[in-house]
Amino acid sequence: MERVSGQLSSQTFFASFLLPNKPCLIGSEITAGWKARREWVKYGKPNLEFLLQNFGDCIVPVADCSKEKFGSHPKVEISLREYLSQWKDKPLYLKDWHFSRNYPDYGAYETPPHFIDDWMNEFWEKYEKDDFRFVYMGPKGTWTPFHADVYRSYSWSANVCGAKRWIIYPPGEEDYLRDTFGNLPFDVTSDAVSDSTRYPNAHKASKPIDIIQNSGEIIFIPSGWHHQVENVEDTMSINHNWGNACNLDIMLEKLRSDLKQVKRAIADCEDMEGWDNHCQKILLSDSGIDYHLFLRYLLSVSERILQEISEETQLFGRFVPRVEDAECALRMTKFGPTRDCIQPGGALSVASNPLSLFKQFECTRIQTALRQLLSDDSTKVIFTQKELEKFIEIDSKLSTHLSRNIKNKT
């Protein structure tokens, strides 16, 4: 895995890691000013006394790393006070603590500019009253089983203190690691994975990335990269799952793949009335998302982007990025609209383009995902008339802006 400086620019991160869907480890300079790194740490370890005094009554989700349940560690919800009282006695791992939601005014950290273009948290926080911003905390030896992140999102994870060992496989390699029943290993380091009678293709998998992430460093895990993580020291970390235009295609492919599995599982019921809608209900229950929710996600982000373009065009006769989108503006001037059309040496003027290259990229990716989502014959049954009408409206607006941009460039 490439290690890069904490001074890495957002535009370099976009071109070198985000679009190619490639992992990296970012230096500790990027987190040096965080409040969490000052107040949550004492002598290089979690400051249990400070955490107990300030957050002890908060209810937190805790996993027992000594047990397995449905391919994961079973979780319970207890107070942070109770959790810290067992810190050295049991292999308990505090996971998925919505700290920022519990303490919105504390300001433990600032999302690095590389990860600010985050559609997932924008949508889920506004419409679903949920988010994907977490604090993790565990003593040495606690760990997370082999998995890929929710919805095939990106993730970034910053060590407030301590160190983690990451074992990471590129997309597709995990298929070699399935057992004879098609299941992924719970522990990819287990001797059982070397048993060819249980994991007949494990020897075909490429060698994984095996790396230690130290205090202050941030690791970027791209979409679809399976990984397993162990705390090799007492560790606290801040993690986000996130997504944007760059990984829409991967998220959609995962959703479609999950639906196919649901349909295969209940294929014997295909003749029942409303079968497609029942499949969507099962998909939502199993995967946490269905076609309706993903459509809302796409439409919501589309409306926001189109509104920004419309407002700026009305004011200036062209699209002008907001001041807070300065990093985004740099990307707009440098990069083309697709993963295989990256032009780091390009130098188009933002002012000369009514619709910037980056906005063109976003609109194109959204429109492609929307059309693919609506392309299945069964969607005529799944989606409501209101949803279809909204799709037609947004698709038309996207086409108008994209065609206008092409005309102006010509």
Short mmCIF file of C-alpha atoms in Angstrom, two decimals:
data_model
loop_
_atom_site.label_atom_id
_atom_site.label_comp_id
_atom_site.label_asym_id
_atom_site.label_seq_id
_atom_site.Cartn_x
_atom_site.Cartn_y
_atom_site.Cartn_z
CA MET A 1 0.00 0.00 0.00
CA GLU A 2 1.24 3.45 -0.85
CA ARG A 3 2.03 5.69 2.11
CA VAL A 4 1.51 9.38 1.39
CA SER A 5 2.09 12.59 3.29
CA GLY A 6 -0.63 14.18 5.35
CA GLN A 7 -0.07 17.23 3.13
CA LEU A 8 -1.42 15.29 0.14
CA SER A 9 -3.67 17.61 -1.88
CA SER A 10 -7.30 16.75 -2.50
CA GLN A 11 -6.83 16.86 -6.26
CA THR A 12 -3.94 14.37 -6.08
CA PHE A 13 -5.98 12.09 -3.84
CA PHE A 14 -8.89 12.29 -6.32
CA ALA A 15 -6.75 11.33 -9.32
CA SER A 16 -4.41 8.83 -7.67
CA PHE A 17 -6.70 6.97 -5.27
CA LEU A 18 -10.39 7.88 -5.44
CA LEU A 19 -11.05 7.40 -9.16
CA PRO A 20 -8.74 4.36 -9.54
CA ASN A 21 -10.37 2.86 -6.39
CA LYS A 22 -6.96 2.33 -4.82
CA PRO A 23 -6.14 2.26 -1.08
CA CYS A 24 -3.57 4.44 0.64
CA LEU A 25 -2.25 5.33 4.09
CA ILE A 26 -2.09 9.06 4.86
CA GLY A 27 0.47 10.47 7.31
CA SER A 28 -0.34 11.62 10.84
CA GLU A 29 0.12 15.33 10.06
CA ILE A 30 -3.48 15.36 8.85
CA THR A 31 -4.90 14.63 12.33
CA ALA A 32 -2.36 16.51 14.46
CA GLY A 33 -4.74 19.32 15.37
CA TRP A 34 -7.72 17.17 16.36
CA LYS A 35 -9.25 17.75 19.77
CA ALA A 36 -9.68 13.97 20.14
CA ARG A 37 -5.93 13.44 19.82
CA ARG A 38 -5.32 15.95 22.62
CA GLU A 39 -8.06 15.01 25.08
CA TRP A 40 -8.70 11.30 24.48
CA VAL A 41 -5.06 10.23 24.74
CA LYS A 42 -2.70 9.92 27.71
CA TYR A 43 0.83 8.58 27.35
CA GLY A 44 -0.06 7.20 23.90
CA LYS A 45 -3.05 5.18 25.14
CA PRO A 46 -6.79 5.84 25.47
CA ASN A 47 -7.39 8.24 28.38
CA LEU A 48 -9.97 6.07 30.11
CA GLU A 49 -10.34 8.47 33.02
CA PHE A 50 -11.22 11.41 30.75
CA LEU A 51 -13.62 9.32 28.67
CA LEU A 52 -15.35 7.98 31.78
CA GLN A 53 -15.71 11.42 33.33
CA ASN A 54 -17.07 13.10 30.18
CA PHE A 55 -19.02 10.36 28.36
CA GLY A 56 -19.51 7.59 30.93
CA ASP A 57 -23.32 7.59 30.86
CA CYS A 58 -23.56 7.29 27.07
CA ILE A 59 -24.99 3.99 25.76
CA VAL A 60 -22.58 2.39 23.29
CA PRO A 61 -22.59 -0.75 21.07
CA VAL A 62 -20.03 -3.34 22.17
CA ALA A 63 -18.95 -6.53 20.39
CA ASP A 64 -17.61 -9.64 22.13
CA CYS A 65 -14.57 -10.72 20.11
CA SER A 66 -14.46 -14.12 21.78
CA LYS A 67 -17.74 -15.23 20.15
CA GLU A 68 -19.18 -15.66 16.66
CA LYS A 69 -22.78 -15.15 15.59
CA PHE A 70 -23.92 -15.13 11.96
CA GLY A 71 -20.42 -14.42 10.69
CA SER A 72 -19.80 -11.55 13.08
CA HIS A 73 -19.19 -10.78 16.74
CA PRO A 74 -22.42 -10.52 18.77
CA LYS A 75 -23.19 -7.03 20.04
CA VAL A 76 -24.88 -5.60 23.09
CA GLU A 77 -25.60 -2.03 24.15
CA ILE A 78 -24.23 -0.95 27.53
CA SER A 79 -23.04 2.28 29.11
CA LEU A 80 -19.52 3.44 28.37
CA ARG A 81 -18.98 3.28 32.13
CA GLU A 82 -19.78 -0.44 32.19
CA TYR A 83 -17.65 -1.06 29.11
CA LEU A 84 -14.59 0.67 30.57
CA SER A 85 -14.96 -1.30 33.80
CA GLN A 86 -14.27 -4.47 31.76
CA TRP A 87 -11.53 -2.94 29.60
CA LYS A 88 -8.73 -5.26 30.70
CA ASP A 89 -10.83 -8.30 31.60
CA LYS A 90 -12.64 -9.21 28.38
CA PRO A 91 -11.99 -8.90 24.62
CA LEU A 92 -14.79 -6.36 24.12
CA TYR A 93 -14.67 -3.97 21.17
CA LEU A 94 -16.71 -0.76 21.18
CA LYS A 95 -17.89 -0.39 17.56
CA ASP A 96 -20.09 1.93 15.51
CA TRP A 97 -20.52 4.50 18.27
CA HIS A 98 -22.33 7.51 16.74
CA PHE A 99 -20.25 9.87 18.84
CA SER A 100 -20.82 12.99 16.71
CA ARG A 101 -24.56 12.41 16.85
CA ASN A 102 -24.47 11.95 20.63
CA TYR A 103 -22.21 14.98 21.18
CA PRO A 104 -22.77 17.31 18.21
CA ASP A 105 -21.07 20.32 19.84
CA TYR A 106 -17.93 18.59 21.09
CA GLY A 107 -15.89 18.92 17.88
CA ALA A 108 -13.66 15.88 18.34
CA TYR A 109 -12.25 16.10 14.79
CA GLU A 110 -12.66 17.68 11.38
CA THR A 111 -13.32 15.56 8.30
CA PRO A 112 -10.20 15.88 6.11
CA PRO A 113 -10.84 17.73 2.82
CA HIS A 114 -10.09 14.57 0.83
CA PHE A 115 -13.29 12.96 2.19
CA ILE A 116 -15.68 15.92 2.37
CA ASP A 117 -17.50 15.10 -0.90
CA ASP A 118 -19.71 12.66 1.01
CA TRP A 119 -23.17 12.03 -0.48
CA MET A 120 -24.00 9.12 1.82
CA ASN A 121 -23.89 11.07 5.06
CA GLU A 122 -25.48 14.08 3.37
CA PHE A 123 -28.51 11.99 2.41
CA TRP A 124 -28.85 9.62 5.38
CA GLU A 125 -28.46 12.40 7.93
CA LYS A 126 -31.04 14.64 6.25
CA TYR A 127 -33.68 12.11 5.20
CA GLU A 128 -33.12 8.98 7.28
CA LYS A 129 -31.98 10.64 10.52
CA ASP A 130 -28.94 8.38 10.52
CA ASP A 131 -25.27 8.63 9.66
CA PHE A 132 -22.15 6.57 9.02
CA ARG A 133 -19.73 8.41 11.33
CA PHE A 134 -18.34 6.24 14.10
CA VAL A 135 -15.89 5.96 16.96
CA TYR A 136 -14.20 2.58 17.59
CA MET A 137 -12.33 1.66 20.76
CA GLY A 138 -10.78 -1.57 21.93
CA PRO A 139 -7.90 -3.10 23.92
CA LYS A 140 -5.05 -4.96 22.24
CA GLY A 141 -6.28 -8.14 20.55
CA THR A 142 -9.80 -7.01 19.70
CA TRP A 143 -10.61 -7.32 16.02
CA THR A 144 -13.12 -7.11 13.18
CA PRO A 145 -13.85 -10.21 11.03
CA PHE A 146 -13.29 -10.39 7.27
CA HIS A 147 -15.79 -8.16 5.41
CA ALA A 148 -16.38 -5.39 2.86
CA ASP A 149 -18.00 -2.15 3.96
CA VAL A 150 -21.72 -1.40 3.96
CA TYR A 151 -23.31 -0.77 0.53
CA ARG A 152 -19.79 -1.15 -0.93
CA SER A 153 -19.07 2.37 0.30
CA TYR A 154 -15.65 3.91 0.75
CA SER A 155 -14.30 4.15 4.26
CA TRP A 156 -11.64 6.14 6.00
CA SER A 157 -10.33 5.30 9.44
CA ALA A 158 -8.09 7.50 11.58
CA ASN A 159 -6.24 6.19 14.61
CA VAL A 160 -6.64 8.66 17.47
CA CYS A 161 -4.11 6.53 19.31
CA GLY A 162 -2.77 2.98 19.11
CA ALA A 163 -2.10 0.79 16.08
CA LYS A 164 -4.06 -1.55 13.85
CA ARG A 165 -3.10 -4.38 11.54
CA TRP A 166 -5.03 -4.40 8.25
CA ILE A 167 -5.25 -7.41 5.93
CA ILE A 168 -6.77 -6.21 2.66
CA TYR A 169 -7.75 -8.00 -0.57
CA PRO A 170 -8.55 -6.29 -3.90
CA PRO A 171 -12.08 -6.70 -5.31
CA GLY A 172 -12.72 -10.16 -6.72
CA GLU A 173 -10.01 -11.93 -4.73
CA GLU A 174 -12.50 -12.70 -1.95
CA ASP A 175 -14.27 -15.16 -4.27
CA TYR A 176 -11.24 -17.48 -4.07
CA LEU A 177 -11.60 -17.45 -0.29
CA ARG A 178 -15.14 -18.86 -0.18
CA ASP A 179 -15.70 -22.29 1.35
CA THR A 180 -17.55 -25.15 -0.33
CA PHE A 181 -20.87 -23.55 0.71
CA GLY A 182 -19.96 -20.19 -0.78
CA ASN A 183 -19.32 -18.49 2.56
CA LEU A 184 -16.43 -16.13 3.27
CA PRO A 185 -14.10 -16.98 6.16
CA PHE A 186 -14.87 -15.44 9.53
CA ASP A 187 -11.13 -15.15 10.22
CA VAL A 188 -9.01 -14.95 7.08
CA THR A 189 -5.85 -15.71 9.13
CA SER A 190 -7.29 -18.98 10.46
CA ASP A 191 -5.50 -22.25 9.65
CA ALA A 192 -8.85 -23.52 8.37
CA VAL A 193 -8.49 -21.32 5.25
CA SER A 194 -5.49 -23.45 4.24
CA ASP A 195 -7.62 -26.61 4.33
CA SER A 196 -8.30 -27.33 0.64
CA THR A 197 -11.23 -29.58 1.50
CA ARG A 198 -13.04 -26.58 3.03
CA TYR A 199 -11.58 -23.72 0.97
CA PRO A 200 -10.67 -25.35 -2.34
CA ASN A 201 -9.63 -22.16 -4.14
CA ALA A 202 -7.91 -20.24 -1.36
CA HIS A 203 -4.49 -20.96 -2.84
CA LYS A 204 -5.48 -19.01 -5.97
CA ALA A 205 -6.03 -15.74 -4.09
CA SER A 206 -3.36 -13.11 -4.51
CA LYS A 207 -1.24 -12.14 -1.53
CA PRO A 208 -3.14 -9.51 0.50
CA ILE A 209 -1.90 -6.12 1.61
CA ASP A 210 -0.74 -6.60 5.21
CA ILE A 211 0.00 -3.27 6.87
CA ILE A 212 0.26 -1.61 10.27
CA GLN A 213 -1.55 1.71 10.73
CA ASN A 214 0.01 3.79 13.49
CA SER A 215 -1.29 6.56 15.73
CA GLY A 216 -2.61 9.59 13.84
CA GLU A 217 -2.53 7.92 10.44
CA ILE A 218 -5.60 7.61 8.21
CA ILE A 219 -6.25 4.61 6.00
CA PHE A 220 -8.46 4.88 2.92
CA ILE A 221 -10.31 1.67 1.99
CA PRO A 222 -11.90 1.86 -1.47
CA SER A 223 -15.21 0.32 -2.52
CA GLY A 224 -15.37 -3.46 -2.54
CA TRP A 225 -11.99 -4.16 -0.92
CA HIS A 226 -12.50 -6.90 1.68
CA HIS A 227 -10.47 -6.54 4.84
CA GLN A 228 -9.88 -7.78 8.37
CA VAL A 229 -8.60 -5.53 11.17
CA GLU A 230 -6.89 -6.22 14.50
CA ASN A 231 -5.94 -3.80 17.25
CA VAL A 232 -2.27 -4.59 17.91
CA GLU A 233 -2.27 -1.99 20.72
CA ASP A 234 -4.99 -0.41 22.83
CA THR A 235 -6.60 1.70 20.13
CA MET A 236 -9.21 4.39 19.47
CA SER A 237 -10.23 5.38 15.95
CA ILE A 238 -12.66 7.59 14.07
CA ASN A 239 -14.26 5.98 11.00
CA HIS A 240 -16.56 7.18 8.22
CA ASN A 241 -18.32 5.21 5.53
CA TRP A 242 -19.00 7.47 2.58
CA GLY A 243 -19.71 7.67 -1.12
CA ASN A 244 -20.05 10.05 -4.05
CA ALA A 245 -20.12 10.06 -7.84
CA CYS A 246 -16.92 8.04 -8.08
CA ASN A 247 -18.30 4.84 -6.56
CA LEU A 248 -21.95 5.03 -7.66
CA ASP A 249 -21.41 2.25 -10.19
CA ILE A 250 -19.91 -0.08 -7.57
CA MET A 251 -22.69 0.60 -5.06
CA LEU A 252 -25.34 -0.02 -7.73
CA GLU A 253 -23.71 -3.24 -8.88
CA LYS A 254 -23.68 -4.50 -5.28
CA LEU A 255 -27.40 -3.65 -4.93
CA ARG A 256 -28.29 -5.47 -8.14
CA SER A 257 -26.19 -8.46 -7.11
CA ASP A 258 -27.94 -8.64 -3.74
CA LEU A 259 -31.33 -8.54 -5.45
CA LYS A 260 -30.35 -11.42 -7.71
CA GLN A 261 -29.44 -13.46 -4.63
CA VAL A 262 -32.81 -12.69 -3.03
CA LYS A 263 -34.66 -13.72 -6.20
CA ARG A 264 -32.72 -16.98 -6.41
CA ALA A 265 -33.45 -17.72 -2.76
CA ILE A 266 -37.23 -17.41 -3.21
CA ALA A 267 -37.49 -18.44 -6.86
CA ASP A 268 -40.09 -21.07 -5.97
CA CYS A 269 -42.48 -18.22 -5.02
CA GLU A 270 -42.09 -16.30 -8.27
CA ASP A 271 -45.73 -16.84 -9.30
CA MET A 272 -47.09 -15.18 -6.17
CA GLU A 273 -48.76 -11.78 -6.51
CA GLY A 274 -46.42 -8.86 -5.87
CA TRP A 275 -43.33 -11.08 -5.95
CA ASP A 276 -41.01 -8.26 -7.08
CA ASN A 277 -42.15 -6.03 -4.24
CA HIS A 278 -41.66 -8.85 -1.75
CA CYS A 279 -38.12 -9.25 -3.08
CA GLN A 280 -37.52 -5.56 -2.38
CA LYS A 281 -38.73 -5.95 1.21
CA ILE A 282 -36.35 -8.86 1.76
CA LEU A 283 -33.54 -6.90 0.10
CA LEU A 284 -34.12 -3.97 2.47
CA SER A 285 -34.16 -6.29 5.48
CA ASP A 286 -30.99 -8.18 4.46
CA SER A 287 -28.91 -5.38 2.92
CA GLY A 288 -30.26 -2.28 4.66
CA ILE A 289 -31.17 -0.73 1.30
CA ASP A 290 -33.51 -1.46 -1.60
CA TYR A 291 -34.24 0.06 -5.01
CA HIS A 292 -36.65 2.63 -3.55
CA LEU A 293 -34.09 3.95 -1.07
CA PHE A 294 -31.27 4.00 -3.60
CA LEU A 295 -33.51 5.89 -6.04
CA ARG A 296 -34.28 8.45 -3.33
CA TYR A 297 -30.54 8.77 -2.69
CA LEU A 298 -29.82 9.47 -6.36
CA LEU A 299 -32.74 11.86 -6.82
CA SER A 300 -31.91 13.80 -3.65
CA VAL A 301 -28.28 14.35 -4.61
CA SER A 302 -29.33 15.21 -8.18
CA GLU A 303 -31.69 17.91 -6.97
CA ARG A 304 -29.01 19.49 -4.80
CA ILE A 305 -26.44 19.53 -7.61
CA LEU A 306 -28.91 20.83 -10.19
CA GLN A 307 -30.04 23.55 -7.77
CA GLU A 308 -26.45 24.69 -7.24
CA ILE A 309 -25.88 24.86 -11.00
CA SER A 310 -29.14 26.70 -11.60
CA GLU A 311 -28.56 29.31 -8.89
CA GLU A 312 -25.02 30.08 -10.00
CA THR A 313 -25.98 30.21 -13.65
CA GLN A 314 -28.77 32.68 -12.91
CA LEU A 315 -26.42 34.93 -10.95
CA PHE A 316 -23.37 34.82 -13.17
CA GLY A 317 -24.51 33.35 -16.48
CA ARG A 318 -22.26 30.39 -15.76
CA PHE A 319 -21.54 27.89 -13.00
CA VAL A 320 -19.16 29.24 -10.34
CA PRO A 321 -18.08 26.95 -7.48
CA ARG A 322 -18.88 28.10 -3.94
CA VAL A 323 -16.04 29.39 -1.78
CA GLU A 324 -16.27 26.31 0.43
CA ASP A 325 -15.85 24.16 -2.69
CA ALA A 326 -12.35 25.49 -3.36
CA GLU A 327 -10.83 22.01 -3.31
CA CYS A 328 -13.62 20.80 -5.57
CA ALA A 329 -12.86 23.65 -7.99
CA LEU A 330 -9.29 22.46 -8.29
CA ARG A 331 -10.54 19.02 -9.26
CA MET A 332 -12.93 20.54 -11.78
CA THR A 333 -10.10 22.19 -13.68
CA LYS A 334 -7.95 19.09 -13.80
CA PHE A 335 -9.92 15.96 -14.46
CA GLY A 336 -12.11 14.50 -17.16
CA PRO A 337 -15.52 12.88 -16.65
CA THR A 338 -14.73 9.17 -16.38
CA ARG A 339 -12.40 6.82 -14.50
CA ASP A 340 -10.50 6.01 -17.69
CA CYS A 341 -10.28 9.62 -18.80
CA ILE A 342 -8.09 11.21 -16.13
CA GLN A 343 -6.13 14.18 -17.42
CA PRO A 344 -3.87 15.39 -14.59
CA GLY A 345 -2.12 17.75 -16.96
CA GLY A 346 -5.29 19.40 -18.21
CA ALA A 347 -5.87 23.08 -17.54
CA LEU A 348 -9.36 24.19 -18.55
CA SER A 349 -10.62 27.46 -17.10
CA VAL A 350 -13.54 27.04 -14.70
CA ALA A 351 -14.81 30.47 -15.75
CA SER A 352 -14.94 29.42 -19.40
CA ASN A 353 -17.14 26.41 -18.66
CA PRO A 354 -20.82 27.06 -17.77
CA LEU A 355 -20.91 23.54 -16.37
CA SER A 356 -17.55 22.54 -14.93
CA LEU A 357 -15.90 19.27 -15.80
CA PHE A 358 -16.46 18.02 -12.27
CA LYS A 359 -20.16 18.87 -12.30
CA GLN A 360 -20.36 17.26 -15.73
CA PHE A 361 -18.74 14.18 -14.24
CA GLU A 362 -21.25 14.10 -11.35
CA CYS A 363 -24.28 14.63 -13.59
CA THR A 364 -23.15 11.98 -16.05
CA ARG A 365 -22.51 9.40 -13.33
CA ILE A 366 -25.86 10.06 -11.64
CA GLN A 367 -27.78 9.86 -14.90
CA THR A 368 -26.07 6.60 -15.83
CA ALA A 369 -26.90 5.09 -12.42
CA LEU A 370 -30.52 6.28 -12.58
CA ARG A 371 -31.04 4.77 -16.01
CA GLN A 372 -29.44 1.48 -15.01
CA LEU A 373 -31.59 1.31 -11.89
CA LEU A 374 -34.72 1.80 -13.98
CA SER A 375 -33.61 -0.52 -16.79
CA ASP A 376 -34.90 -3.82 -15.37
CA ASP A 377 -38.32 -4.92 -16.64
CA SER A 378 -39.42 -5.57 -13.06
CA THR A 379 -38.97 -1.91 -12.13
CA LYS A 380 -42.30 -1.17 -13.83
CA VAL A 381 -43.84 -3.10 -10.96
CA ILE A 382 -41.43 -2.01 -8.21
CA PHE A 383 -41.49 1.76 -8.60
CA THR A 384 -44.55 3.88 -7.99
CA GLN A 385 -45.92 6.28 -10.57
CA LYS A 386 -44.70 9.18 -8.44
CA GLU A 387 -41.16 7.76 -8.36
CA LEU A 388 -41.17 7.23 -12.13
CA GLU A 389 -42.40 10.77 -12.75
CA LYS A 390 -39.64 12.17 -10.53
CA PHE A 391 -37.06 10.11 -12.39
CA ILE A 392 -38.29 11.47 -15.75
CA GLU A 393 -38.11 15.04 -14.41
CA ILE A 394 -34.56 14.69 -13.05
CA ASP A 395 -33.32 12.74 -16.07
CA SER A 396 -34.61 15.51 -18.36
CA LYS A 397 -32.89 18.22 -16.30
CA LEU A 398 -29.61 16.30 -16.27
CA SER A 399 -29.81 15.87 -20.05
CA THR A 400 -30.49 19.60 -20.50
CA HIS A 401 -27.46 20.65 -18.46
CA LEU A 402 -25.16 18.10 -20.07
CA SER A 403 -26.21 19.04 -23.60
CA ARG A 404 -25.85 22.75 -22.77
CA ASN A 405 -22.33 22.13 -21.56
CA ILE A 406 -21.40 20.24 -24.72
CA LYS A 407 -22.81 23.09 -26.87
CA ASN A 408 -20.85 25.74 -24.95
CA LYS A 409 -17.62 23.75 -25.14
CA THR A 410 -18.10 23.37 -28.89
#
